[in-house]
Structure formats: structure tokens, C-alpha cells
Amino acid sequence: MIVGIVGLGLIGGSFAKAYAAAGHEVLGMEKDVSVLEFARMSEAVRDELTKENVGECDLVLLCVYPAAALDVMKELGPAIGKRPLVIDCCGTKRVIVEPGMKIAKKYGFTYVGGHPMAGTQYSGFKYSRADLYHGAPMVIVPPTFDDIELLDKVKTLLAPAGFGKYSVTTAEEHDRMIAFTSQLAHVVSNAFVKSPTAASHEGFSAGSYKDLTRVAWLNPEMWAELFLEDADYLTEEIAFLIGKLGEYQEAIKANDRNRLIALLEEGKRRKEEIDRR
């Protein structure tokens, strides 16, 4: 298999290492020449991905911001042809899937939206690893939902990455869910650690603090773009959370033990219900 990867940060670099480790040929495109050269030296990438060789690929993964991914599709579009399957790996889908489908239709190549649900608090090729996607979910936004052959092809081409589960959805539903499962968690973590008390936490914190603050260490430019692309759904989630926090605050201020127990029981019960699904 020949795989073209656009963007060799944490996401693209991990794909490159996974496919190279599985014995496949990887071509890379990266605006930072030093990163591309390092990827070559580490044998994650064999050569540069260009207009001249993109048509030889079986799979092209766009691991850059949505605007950049669309620019690449426009630039490479005339040269992609029928052979490669193009999948974007962007964190939101409404901003890229619809225009991406139009570009694909114009130039006659096959494109599906995608979002690998894996990552770390770190960014960059040096933190990428071949097993990043092992057992992780992969979300797919296809042109149509009844093309079983295409979905089978997606799974076959992505198999070397080692995903554990595939979900097929719409761009709208993806963005609604991701505002809660990912973006809100980053907002809460980033805000939580701003407490003045955090400066003196050492010796008083354990797993809870570590779990809640892990994703406070983020890429500000990337996450700001994701938040703004999904602003409608994310602000709804933030407003809901603020309302719920207010309920706890009021119960504690009023020294209302019964109300506080009821709120805690409600949250515990909700967690149990979700985990049993």
C-alpha cells in the first residue's frame, strides 16, 4: 500500500509511523522542511508527497487544519485521480465535509470525512507514535450511508492504524457530540488550572487533579480554531455546565445537605447508566 500523509504532527506522524511499521510505503507533505527530513531519517516517511506521485497512492490522509486541508484538496485535486481514497482527520466536520465533497466531485476523486479519536496533550512529530490509534475509535462521515463497499474500503485501508471501533455519522452529529466529549473537557481543564490555589497544589493532589488537568496542556492555536468552528454547540455545553455548577454552589452555600446528596446521587446514577450502555 502507498499512503500519502499531509501534515506530520502528532496525528499525521503517528499514522506515518503506523503504516511504515506495517511495511507500507509512506509519502509525506509538511510545510516545515526540517520535520519532513526528520520523518525521513526516522524511516516513517520514504519520500515527499507531490502532485506527481499523489495519484499513485491508495490512501491520502489530510492531517492539518480544515482550511489547509481544503487548500491541499484544491491544489492536488486535478492530480489525485480515481485510485486514492482521501480522508481528512480534522477535529470538526461541518467546516470541511461539505466543501470537501464539492472539491472531490469537481475533480473526480473519492473523499470521506474522518476523525481519529486519539491524541495526547502534546503536539508535534516528536511525540507521535505507531500505536497511538490502537483500539481507539474512528469516526467516519461518508458521502452516503448506504455505500457498504466504500465503508469496507475505508476500514481496509485504515486497518494498519489499529482502530478498535468505527462510527459512521453526519458532520452535524459529529460536531454536536465532539463539543461535549472533547472540546468541553479541554475548556474545563484549562479553566480549572487557573485557580490561584493550583500554584501550591504539590503534596496535596493525586489522581483527580492529574486526570482533570491533563488536557489543560494544549495547543492554543489549534484548540481556539476548533472551539470557534464549533461555537454554537460548545457554548451550549458550557452554558449547561455553568448552570449545573450553580446548583452545587447554591446547595453548599445554603448548607443544604439533602439537596447536595441528591445532586451527587443524580450524577453518580447518570454515570452508572452511561457506563452500562
PDB file of C-alpha atoms in Angstrom:
ATOM      1  CA  MET A   1       0.000   0.000   0.000  1.00  0.00           C
ATOM      2  CA  ILE A   2       1.155   3.547  -0.728  1.00  0.00           C
ATOM      3  CA  VAL A   3      -0.064   6.144   1.753  1.00  0.00           C
ATOM      4  CA  GLY A   4       0.204   9.894   1.359  1.00  0.00           C
ATOM      5  CA  ILE A   5       0.070  11.943   4.561  1.00  0.00           C
ATOM      6  CA  VAL A   6      -0.377  15.713   4.600  1.00  0.00           C
ATOM      7  CA  GLY A   7       0.851  17.175   7.900  1.00  0.00           C
ATOM      8  CA  LEU A   8       3.355  15.322  10.084  1.00  0.00           C
ATOM      9  CA  GLY A   9       2.386  16.488  13.552  1.00  0.00           C
ATOM     10  CA  LEU A  10       1.138  14.189  16.295  1.00  0.00           C
ATOM     11  CA  ILE A  11      -1.762  12.846  14.207  1.00  0.00           C
ATOM     12  CA  GLY A  12      -0.071  12.588  10.814  1.00  0.00           C
ATOM     13  CA  GLY A  13       3.223  11.462  12.304  1.00  0.00           C
ATOM     14  CA  SER A  14       1.511   8.654  14.207  1.00  0.00           C
ATOM     15  CA  PHE A  15      -0.213   7.493  11.019  1.00  0.00           C
ATOM     16  CA  ALA A  16       3.123   7.600   9.198  1.00  0.00           C
ATOM     17  CA  LYS A  17       4.840   5.507  11.867  1.00  0.00           C
ATOM     18  CA  ALA A  18       1.956   3.025  11.994  1.00  0.00           C
ATOM     19  CA  TYR A  19       1.929   2.429   8.228  1.00  0.00           C
ATOM     20  CA  ALA A  20       5.725   2.321   7.992  1.00  0.00           C
ATOM     21  CA  ALA A  21       5.866  -0.197  10.849  1.00  0.00           C
ATOM     22  CA  ALA A  22       3.342  -2.343   8.968  1.00  0.00           C
ATOM     23  CA  GLY A  23       5.612  -2.355   5.920  1.00  0.00           C
ATOM     24  CA  HIS A  24       3.747   0.146   3.758  1.00  0.00           C
ATOM     25  CA  GLU A  25       5.256   2.967   1.725  1.00  0.00           C
ATOM     26  CA  VAL A  26       4.599   6.414   3.177  1.00  0.00           C
ATOM     27  CA  LEU A  27       4.850   9.720   1.312  1.00  0.00           C
ATOM     28  CA  GLY A  28       4.683  12.891   3.383  1.00  0.00           C
ATOM     29  CA  MET A  29       3.831  16.552   2.830  1.00  0.00           C
ATOM     30  CA  GLU A  30       4.889  19.012   5.528  1.00  0.00           C
ATOM     31  CA  LYS A  31       5.388  22.788   5.361  1.00  0.00           C
ATOM     32  CA  ASP A  32       8.224  22.549   7.889  1.00  0.00           C
ATOM     33  CA  VAL A  33      11.053  21.058   5.841  1.00  0.00           C
ATOM     34  CA  SER A  34      13.009  20.092   8.964  1.00  0.00           C
ATOM     35  CA  VAL A  35      10.096  17.950  10.188  1.00  0.00           C
ATOM     36  CA  LEU A  36       9.849  16.195   6.815  1.00  0.00           C
ATOM     37  CA  GLU A  37      13.571  15.480   6.861  1.00  0.00           C
ATOM     38  CA  PHE A  38      13.389  14.159  10.411  1.00  0.00           C
ATOM     39  CA  ALA A  39      10.480  11.909   9.415  1.00  0.00           C
ATOM     40  CA  ARG A  40      12.612  10.594   6.554  1.00  0.00           C
ATOM     41  CA  MET A  41      15.582   9.962   8.849  1.00  0.00           C
ATOM     42  CA  SER A  42      13.347   8.104  11.289  1.00  0.00           C
ATOM     43  CA  GLU A  43      12.102   5.988   8.342  1.00  0.00           C
ATOM     44  CA  ALA A  44       8.466   6.937   8.966  1.00  0.00           C
ATOM     45  CA  VAL A  45       8.357   8.592   5.520  1.00  0.00           C
ATOM     46  CA  ARG A  46      10.104   7.372   2.392  1.00  0.00           C
ATOM     47  CA  ASP A  47       9.681  10.433   0.186  1.00  0.00           C
ATOM     48  CA  GLU A  48       7.780  13.681  -0.287  1.00  0.00           C
ATOM     49  CA  LEU A  49       4.146  13.666  -1.401  1.00  0.00           C
ATOM     50  CA  THR A  50       3.742  15.772  -4.542  1.00  0.00           C
ATOM     51  CA  LYS A  51       1.388  16.405  -7.451  1.00  0.00           C
ATOM     52  CA  GLU A  52       3.475  13.988  -9.463  1.00  0.00           C
ATOM     53  CA  ASN A  53       3.030  10.999  -7.140  1.00  0.00           C
ATOM     54  CA  VAL A  54      -0.260  11.605  -5.306  1.00  0.00           C
ATOM     55  CA  GLY A  55      -2.146   9.633  -7.961  1.00  0.00           C
ATOM     56  CA  GLU A  56      -0.077   6.544  -7.102  1.00  0.00           C
ATOM     57  CA  CYS A  57      -1.373   6.493  -3.530  1.00  0.00           C
ATOM     58  CA  ASP A  58      -4.034   4.122  -2.289  1.00  0.00           C
ATOM     59  CA  LEU A  59      -4.859   6.392   0.636  1.00  0.00           C
ATOM     60  CA  VAL A  60      -4.291  10.093   1.317  1.00  0.00           C
ATOM     61  CA  LEU A  61      -4.724  11.353   4.881  1.00  0.00           C
ATOM     62  CA  LEU A  62      -5.146  15.082   5.469  1.00  0.00           C
ATOM     63  CA  CYS A  63      -3.828  15.722   8.985  1.00  0.00           C
ATOM     64  CA  VAL A  64      -3.914  19.520   9.021  1.00  0.00           C
ATOM     65  CA  TYR A  65      -6.397  22.255   9.948  1.00  0.00           C
ATOM     66  CA  PRO A  66      -9.604  22.336   7.851  1.00  0.00           C
ATOM     67  CA  ALA A  67      -8.676  25.442   5.828  1.00  0.00           C
ATOM     68  CA  ALA A  68      -5.288  23.942   4.969  1.00  0.00           C
ATOM     69  CA  ALA A  69      -6.888  20.577   4.129  1.00  0.00           C
ATOM     70  CA  LEU A  70      -9.265  22.255   1.681  1.00  0.00           C
ATOM     71  CA  ASP A  71      -6.360  24.159   0.109  1.00  0.00           C
ATOM     72  CA  VAL A  72      -4.475  20.891  -0.367  1.00  0.00           C
ATOM     73  CA  MET A  73      -7.514  19.229  -1.957  1.00  0.00           C
ATOM     74  CA  LYS A  74      -7.811  22.149  -4.371  1.00  0.00           C
ATOM     75  CA  GLU A  75      -4.099  22.113  -5.154  1.00  0.00           C
ATOM     76  CA  LEU A  76      -3.760  18.363  -5.600  1.00  0.00           C
ATOM     77  CA  GLY A  77      -7.294  17.764  -6.879  1.00  0.00           C
ATOM     78  CA  PRO A  78      -6.503  17.644 -10.616  1.00  0.00           C
ATOM     79  CA  ALA A  79      -3.724  15.107  -9.970  1.00  0.00           C
ATOM     80  CA  ILE A  80      -5.408  12.767  -7.457  1.00  0.00           C
ATOM     81  CA  GLY A  81      -7.424  10.674  -9.881  1.00  0.00           C
ATOM     82  CA  LYS A  82      -9.560   7.602  -9.217  1.00  0.00           C
ATOM     83  CA  ARG A  83      -7.135   5.421  -7.251  1.00  0.00           C
ATOM     84  CA  PRO A  84      -6.625   7.190  -3.899  1.00  0.00           C
ATOM     85  CA  LEU A  85      -9.212   7.447  -1.160  1.00  0.00           C
ATOM     86  CA  VAL A  86      -8.873  10.834   0.542  1.00  0.00           C
ATOM     87  CA  ILE A  87      -9.750  11.115   4.249  1.00  0.00           C
ATOM     88  CA  ASP A  88      -9.428  14.251   6.325  1.00  0.00           C
ATOM     89  CA  CYS A  89      -8.564  13.890  10.014  1.00  0.00           C
ATOM     90  CA  CYS A  90      -9.804  17.275  11.235  1.00  0.00           C
ATOM     91  CA  GLY A  91     -11.375  17.821  14.653  1.00  0.00           C
ATOM     92  CA  THR A  92     -14.601  19.361  13.339  1.00  0.00           C
ATOM     93  CA  LYS A  93     -16.553  18.276  10.317  1.00  0.00           C
ATOM     94  CA  ARG A  94     -19.111  20.884   9.239  1.00  0.00           C
ATOM     95  CA  VAL A  95     -16.422  23.304   8.058  1.00  0.00           C
ATOM     96  CA  ILE A  96     -14.702  20.759   5.818  1.00  0.00           C
ATOM     97  CA  VAL A  97     -17.026  17.936   4.746  1.00  0.00           C
ATOM     98  CA  GLU A  98     -19.451  19.881   2.551  1.00  0.00           C
ATOM     99  CA  PRO A  99     -16.806  21.950   0.688  1.00  0.00           C
ATOM    100  CA  GLY A 100     -14.553  18.892   0.576  1.00  0.00           C
ATOM    101  CA  MET A 101     -17.267  16.852  -1.132  1.00  0.00           C
ATOM    102  CA  LYS A 102     -17.699  19.607  -3.716  1.00  0.00           C
ATOM    103  CA  ILE A 103     -13.977  19.656  -4.477  1.00  0.00           C
ATOM    104  CA  ALA A 104     -13.918  15.859  -4.756  1.00  0.00           C
ATOM    105  CA  LYS A 105     -16.876  15.892  -7.139  1.00  0.00           C
ATOM    106  CA  LYS A 106     -15.254  18.603  -9.262  1.00  0.00           C
ATOM    107  CA  TYR A 107     -12.014  16.644  -9.701  1.00  0.00           C
ATOM    108  CA  GLY A 108     -13.459  13.127  -9.641  1.00  0.00           C
ATOM    109  CA  PHE A 109     -11.752  11.641  -6.586  1.00  0.00           C
ATOM    110  CA  THR A 110     -13.303   9.886  -3.559  1.00  0.00           C
ATOM    111  CA  TYR A 111     -13.321  11.721  -0.241  1.00  0.00           C
ATOM    112  CA  VAL A 112     -14.774  10.958   3.170  1.00  0.00           C
ATOM    113  CA  GLY A 113     -14.601  12.923   6.390  1.00  0.00           C
ATOM    114  CA  GLY A 114     -12.799  11.322   9.299  1.00  0.00           C
ATOM    115  CA  HIS A 115     -11.770  11.972  12.893  1.00  0.00           C
ATOM    116  CA  PRO A 116      -9.386   9.635  14.731  1.00  0.00           C
ATOM    117  CA  MET A 117     -10.429   9.806  18.383  1.00  0.00           C
ATOM    118  CA  ALA A 118      -6.974   9.623  19.915  1.00  0.00           C
ATOM    119  CA  GLY A 119      -4.262  12.026  20.979  1.00  0.00           C
ATOM    120  CA  THR A 120      -2.183  13.350  23.839  1.00  0.00           C
ATOM    121  CA  GLN A 121      -1.686  16.727  25.484  1.00  0.00           C
ATOM    122  CA  TYR A 122       1.476  17.119  23.414  1.00  0.00           C
ATOM    123  CA  SER A 123       1.795  18.065  19.755  1.00  0.00           C
ATOM    124  CA  GLY A 124       4.389  17.592  17.043  1.00  0.00           C
ATOM    125  CA  PHE A 125       6.079  14.741  15.217  1.00  0.00           C
ATOM    126  CA  LYS A 126       8.467  14.013  18.086  1.00  0.00           C
ATOM    127  CA  TYR A 127       5.524  12.919  20.244  1.00  0.00           C
ATOM    128  CA  SER A 128       3.939  10.756  17.536  1.00  0.00           C
ATOM    129  CA  ARG A 129       3.959   7.006  17.935  1.00  0.00           C
ATOM    130  CA  ALA A 130       2.952   3.982  15.875  1.00  0.00           C
ATOM    131  CA  ASP A 131       0.465   2.665  18.443  1.00  0.00           C
ATOM    132  CA  LEU A 132      -1.444   5.923  19.074  1.00  0.00           C
ATOM    133  CA  TYR A 133      -4.599   4.589  17.367  1.00  0.00           C
ATOM    134  CA  HIS A 134      -4.521   1.036  18.696  1.00  0.00           C
ATOM    135  CA  GLY A 135      -8.009   0.285  19.976  1.00  0.00           C
ATOM    136  CA  ALA A 136      -9.180   3.888  19.503  1.00  0.00           C
ATOM    137  CA  PRO A 137     -12.471   4.895  17.835  1.00  0.00           C
ATOM    138  CA  MET A 138     -12.508   6.331  14.315  1.00  0.00           C
ATOM    139  CA  VAL A 139     -15.424   8.496  13.199  1.00  0.00           C
ATOM    140  CA  ILE A 140     -16.330   8.463   9.506  1.00  0.00           C
ATOM    141  CA  VAL A 141     -18.533  10.957   7.633  1.00  0.00           C
ATOM    142  CA  PRO A 142     -19.170   9.425   4.187  1.00  0.00           C
ATOM    143  CA  PRO A 143     -20.891  10.964   1.144  1.00  0.00           C
ATOM    144  CA  THR A 144     -23.739   8.460   1.554  1.00  0.00           C
ATOM    145  CA  PHE A 145     -24.617   5.966   4.261  1.00  0.00           C
ATOM    146  CA  ASP A 146     -25.595   3.050   2.027  1.00  0.00           C
ATOM    147  CA  ASP A 147     -22.294   2.560   0.206  1.00  0.00           C
ATOM    148  CA  ILE A 148     -21.141  -0.582   2.012  1.00  0.00           C
ATOM    149  CA  GLU A 149     -18.326  -1.123  -0.465  1.00  0.00           C
ATOM    150  CA  LEU A 150     -16.853   2.300   0.315  1.00  0.00           C
ATOM    151  CA  LEU A 151     -17.119   1.774   4.081  1.00  0.00           C
ATOM    152  CA  ASP A 152     -15.408  -1.608   3.757  1.00  0.00           C
ATOM    153  CA  LYS A 153     -12.661   0.054   1.735  1.00  0.00           C
ATOM    154  CA  VAL A 154     -12.204   2.701   4.437  1.00  0.00           C
ATOM    155  CA  LYS A 155     -11.797   0.022   7.114  1.00  0.00           C
ATOM    156  CA  THR A 156      -9.393  -1.993   4.978  1.00  0.00           C
ATOM    157  CA  LEU A 157      -7.185   0.976   4.170  1.00  0.00           C
ATOM    158  CA  LEU A 158      -7.147   2.178   7.786  1.00  0.00           C
ATOM    159  CA  ALA A 159      -6.545  -1.299   9.247  1.00  0.00           C
ATOM    160  CA  PRO A 160      -2.767  -0.803   9.774  1.00  0.00           C
ATOM    161  CA  ALA A 161      -3.522   2.044  12.206  1.00  0.00           C
ATOM    162  CA  GLY A 162      -5.273  -0.436  14.525  1.00  0.00           C
ATOM    163  CA  PHE A 163      -8.541   1.347  15.269  1.00  0.00           C
ATOM    164  CA  GLY A 164     -10.829  -0.543  17.628  1.00  0.00           C
ATOM    165  CA  LYS A 165     -14.197   0.831  16.544  1.00  0.00           C
ATOM    166  CA  TYR A 166     -15.721   2.759  13.637  1.00  0.00           C
ATOM    167  CA  SER A 167     -18.684   5.118  13.915  1.00  0.00           C
ATOM    168  CA  VAL A 168     -20.489   6.440  10.851  1.00  0.00           C
ATOM    169  CA  THR A 169     -22.336   9.722  11.270  1.00  0.00           C
ATOM    170  CA  THR A 170     -23.141  13.120   9.792  1.00  0.00           C
ATOM    171  CA  ALA A 171     -20.995  16.232  10.074  1.00  0.00           C
ATOM    172  CA  GLU A 172     -23.705  17.865  12.189  1.00  0.00           C
ATOM    173  CA  GLU A 173     -23.960  14.998  14.669  1.00  0.00           C
ATOM    174  CA  HIS A 174     -20.177  14.670  14.864  1.00  0.00           C
ATOM    175  CA  ASP A 175     -19.758  18.311  15.823  1.00  0.00           C
ATOM    176  CA  ARG A 176     -22.590  18.164  18.358  1.00  0.00           C
ATOM    177  CA  MET A 177     -21.044  15.173  20.105  1.00  0.00           C
ATOM    178  CA  ILE A 178     -17.446  16.356  19.951  1.00  0.00           C
ATOM    179  CA  ALA A 179     -18.371  19.658  21.616  1.00  0.00           C
ATOM    180  CA  PHE A 180     -19.246  17.599  24.703  1.00  0.00           C
ATOM    181  CA  THR A 181     -16.805  14.681  24.640  1.00  0.00           C
ATOM    182  CA  SER A 182     -13.680  16.630  23.716  1.00  0.00           C
ATOM    183  CA  GLN A 183     -13.940  20.401  23.488  1.00  0.00           C
ATOM    184  CA  LEU A 184     -15.799  20.992  26.751  1.00  0.00           C
ATOM    185  CA  ALA A 185     -13.284  18.813  28.596  1.00  0.00           C
ATOM    186  CA  HIS A 186     -10.429  20.980  27.296  1.00  0.00           C
ATOM    187  CA  VAL A 187     -12.227  24.203  28.272  1.00  0.00           C
ATOM    188  CA  VAL A 188     -12.930  22.916  31.808  1.00  0.00           C
ATOM    189  CA  SER A 189      -9.376  21.624  32.309  1.00  0.00           C
ATOM    190  CA  ASN A 190      -7.806  24.827  31.015  1.00  0.00           C
ATOM    191  CA  ALA A 191     -10.051  26.997  33.216  1.00  0.00           C
ATOM    192  CA  PHE A 192      -9.733  24.779  36.317  1.00  0.00           C
ATOM    193  CA  VAL A 193      -5.944  25.062  36.468  1.00  0.00           C
ATOM    194  CA  LYS A 194      -6.165  28.885  36.530  1.00  0.00           C
ATOM    195  CA  SER A 195      -7.242  28.798  40.166  1.00  0.00           C
ATOM    196  CA  PRO A 196      -4.651  30.604  42.364  1.00  0.00           C
ATOM    197  CA  THR A 197      -4.685  27.501  44.550  1.00  0.00           C
ATOM    198  CA  ALA A 198      -3.148  25.447  41.741  1.00  0.00           C
ATOM    199  CA  ALA A 199       0.237  27.095  42.315  1.00  0.00           C
ATOM    200  CA  SER A 200       0.577  25.345  45.663  1.00  0.00           C
ATOM    201  CA  HIS A 201      -1.072  22.015  44.851  1.00  0.00           C
ATOM    202  CA  GLU A 202       2.087  19.916  45.211  1.00  0.00           C
ATOM    203  CA  GLY A 203       1.780  17.462  48.066  1.00  0.00           C
ATOM    204  CA  PHE A 204      -1.995  17.816  48.154  1.00  0.00           C
ATOM    205  CA  SER A 205      -3.003  16.395  44.764  1.00  0.00           C
ATOM    206  CA  ALA A 206      -3.364  12.871  43.446  1.00  0.00           C
ATOM    207  CA  GLY A 207      -5.229  11.161  40.620  1.00  0.00           C
ATOM    208  CA  SER A 208      -8.199  13.512  40.488  1.00  0.00           C
ATOM    209  CA  TYR A 209      -6.039  16.583  39.931  1.00  0.00           C
ATOM    210  CA  LYS A 210      -3.895  14.781  37.356  1.00  0.00           C
ATOM    211  CA  ASP A 211      -6.916  13.488  35.420  1.00  0.00           C
ATOM    212  CA  LEU A 212      -8.696  16.842  35.386  1.00  0.00           C
ATOM    213  CA  THR A 213      -5.680  18.930  34.381  1.00  0.00           C
ATOM    214  CA  ARG A 214      -4.048  16.648  31.805  1.00  0.00           C
ATOM    215  CA  VAL A 215      -5.553  18.376  28.763  1.00  0.00           C
ATOM    216  CA  ALA A 216      -5.012  21.891  30.148  1.00  0.00           C
ATOM    217  CA  TRP A 217      -1.627  21.500  28.450  1.00  0.00           C
ATOM    218  CA  LEU A 218      -2.834  22.010  24.898  1.00  0.00           C
ATOM    219  CA  ASN A 219      -2.023  23.658  21.582  1.00  0.00           C
ATOM    220  CA  PRO A 220      -3.750  27.059  21.986  1.00  0.00           C
ATOM    221  CA  GLU A 221      -3.930  27.927  18.281  1.00  0.00           C
ATOM    222  CA  MET A 222      -5.362  24.567  17.280  1.00  0.00           C
ATOM    223  CA  TRP A 223      -7.943  24.386  20.066  1.00  0.00           C
ATOM    224  CA  ALA A 224      -9.016  28.005  19.597  1.00  0.00           C
ATOM    225  CA  GLU A 225      -9.776  27.199  15.967  1.00  0.00           C
ATOM    226  CA  LEU A 226     -11.708  24.062  16.925  1.00  0.00           C
ATOM    227  CA  PHE A 227     -13.724  25.927  19.557  1.00  0.00           C
ATOM    228  CA  LEU A 228     -14.668  28.689  17.120  1.00  0.00           C
ATOM    229  CA  GLU A 229     -15.579  26.236  14.359  1.00  0.00           C
ATOM    230  CA  ASP A 230     -17.957  24.518  16.781  1.00  0.00           C
ATOM    231  CA  ALA A 231     -19.002  27.637  18.698  1.00  0.00           C
ATOM    232  CA  ASP A 232     -22.756  27.007  18.652  1.00  0.00           C
ATOM    233  CA  TYR A 233     -22.624  23.536  20.173  1.00  0.00           C
ATOM    234  CA  LEU A 234     -19.729  24.310  22.519  1.00  0.00           C
ATOM    235  CA  THR A 235     -21.319  27.410  24.016  1.00  0.00           C
ATOM    236  CA  GLU A 236     -24.486  25.393  24.670  1.00  0.00           C
ATOM    237  CA  GLU A 237     -22.463  22.803  26.574  1.00  0.00           C
ATOM    238  CA  ILE A 238     -20.615  25.485  28.567  1.00  0.00           C
ATOM    239  CA  ALA A 239     -23.894  27.179  29.492  1.00  0.00           C
ATOM    240  CA  PHE A 240     -25.386  23.851  30.623  1.00  0.00           C
ATOM    241  CA  LEU A 241     -22.325  23.099  32.769  1.00  0.00           C
ATOM    242  CA  ILE A 242     -22.363  26.560  34.358  1.00  0.00           C
ATOM    243  CA  GLY A 243     -25.998  26.011  35.271  1.00  0.00           C
ATOM    244  CA  LYS A 244     -25.253  22.650  36.882  1.00  0.00           C
ATOM    245  CA  LEU A 245     -22.263  24.039  38.800  1.00  0.00           C
ATOM    246  CA  GLY A 246     -24.566  26.772  40.088  1.00  0.00           C
ATOM    247  CA  GLU A 247     -26.846  24.129  41.583  1.00  0.00           C
ATOM    248  CA  TYR A 248     -23.963  22.620  43.573  1.00  0.00           C
ATOM    249  CA  GLN A 249     -22.782  26.068  44.630  1.00  0.00           C
ATOM    250  CA  GLU A 250     -26.225  27.047  45.900  1.00  0.00           C
ATOM    251  CA  ALA A 251     -26.654  23.815  47.862  1.00  0.00           C
ATOM    252  CA  ILE A 252     -23.252  24.207  49.515  1.00  0.00           C
ATOM    253  CA  LYS A 253     -23.795  27.902  50.313  1.00  0.00           C
ATOM    254  CA  ALA A 254     -27.161  27.098  51.882  1.00  0.00           C
ATOM    255  CA  ASN A 255     -25.654  24.210  53.869  1.00  0.00           C
ATOM    256  CA  ASP A 256     -28.407  22.097  52.299  1.00  0.00           C
ATOM    257  CA  ARG A 257     -27.069  18.585  52.928  1.00  0.00           C
ATOM    258  CA  ASN A 258     -30.088  16.790  51.492  1.00  0.00           C
ATOM    259  CA  ARG A 259     -30.006  18.813  48.272  1.00  0.00           C
ATOM    260  CA  LEU A 260     -26.265  18.240  47.908  1.00  0.00           C
ATOM    261  CA  ILE A 261     -26.646  14.485  48.429  1.00  0.00           C
ATOM    262  CA  ALA A 262     -29.420  14.439  45.843  1.00  0.00           C
ATOM    263  CA  LEU A 263     -27.228  16.240  43.295  1.00  0.00           C
ATOM    264  CA  LEU A 264     -24.324  13.864  43.922  1.00  0.00           C
ATOM    265  CA  GLU A 265     -26.577  10.813  43.719  1.00  0.00           C
ATOM    266  CA  GLU A 266     -28.007  12.104  40.456  1.00  0.00           C
ATOM    267  CA  GLY A 267     -24.534  12.464  38.948  1.00  0.00           C
ATOM    268  CA  LYS A 268     -23.427   9.039  40.201  1.00  0.00           C
ATOM    269  CA  ARG A 269     -26.577   7.416  38.818  1.00  0.00           C
ATOM    270  CA  ARG A 270     -26.114   9.146  35.472  1.00  0.00           C
ATOM    271  CA  LYS A 271     -22.530   7.880  35.225  1.00  0.00           C
ATOM    272  CA  GLU A 272     -23.640   4.330  36.019  1.00  0.00           C
ATOM    273  CA  GLU A 273     -26.395   4.490  33.389  1.00  0.00           C
ATOM    274  CA  ILE A 274     -23.980   5.731  30.722  1.00  0.00           C
ATOM    275  CA  ASP A 275     -21.318   3.121  31.543  1.00  0.00           C
ATOM    276  CA  ARG A 276     -23.818   0.252  31.312  1.00  0.00           C
ATOM    277  CA  ARG A 277     -24.722   1.133  27.722  1.00  0.00           C
TER     278      ARG A 277
END
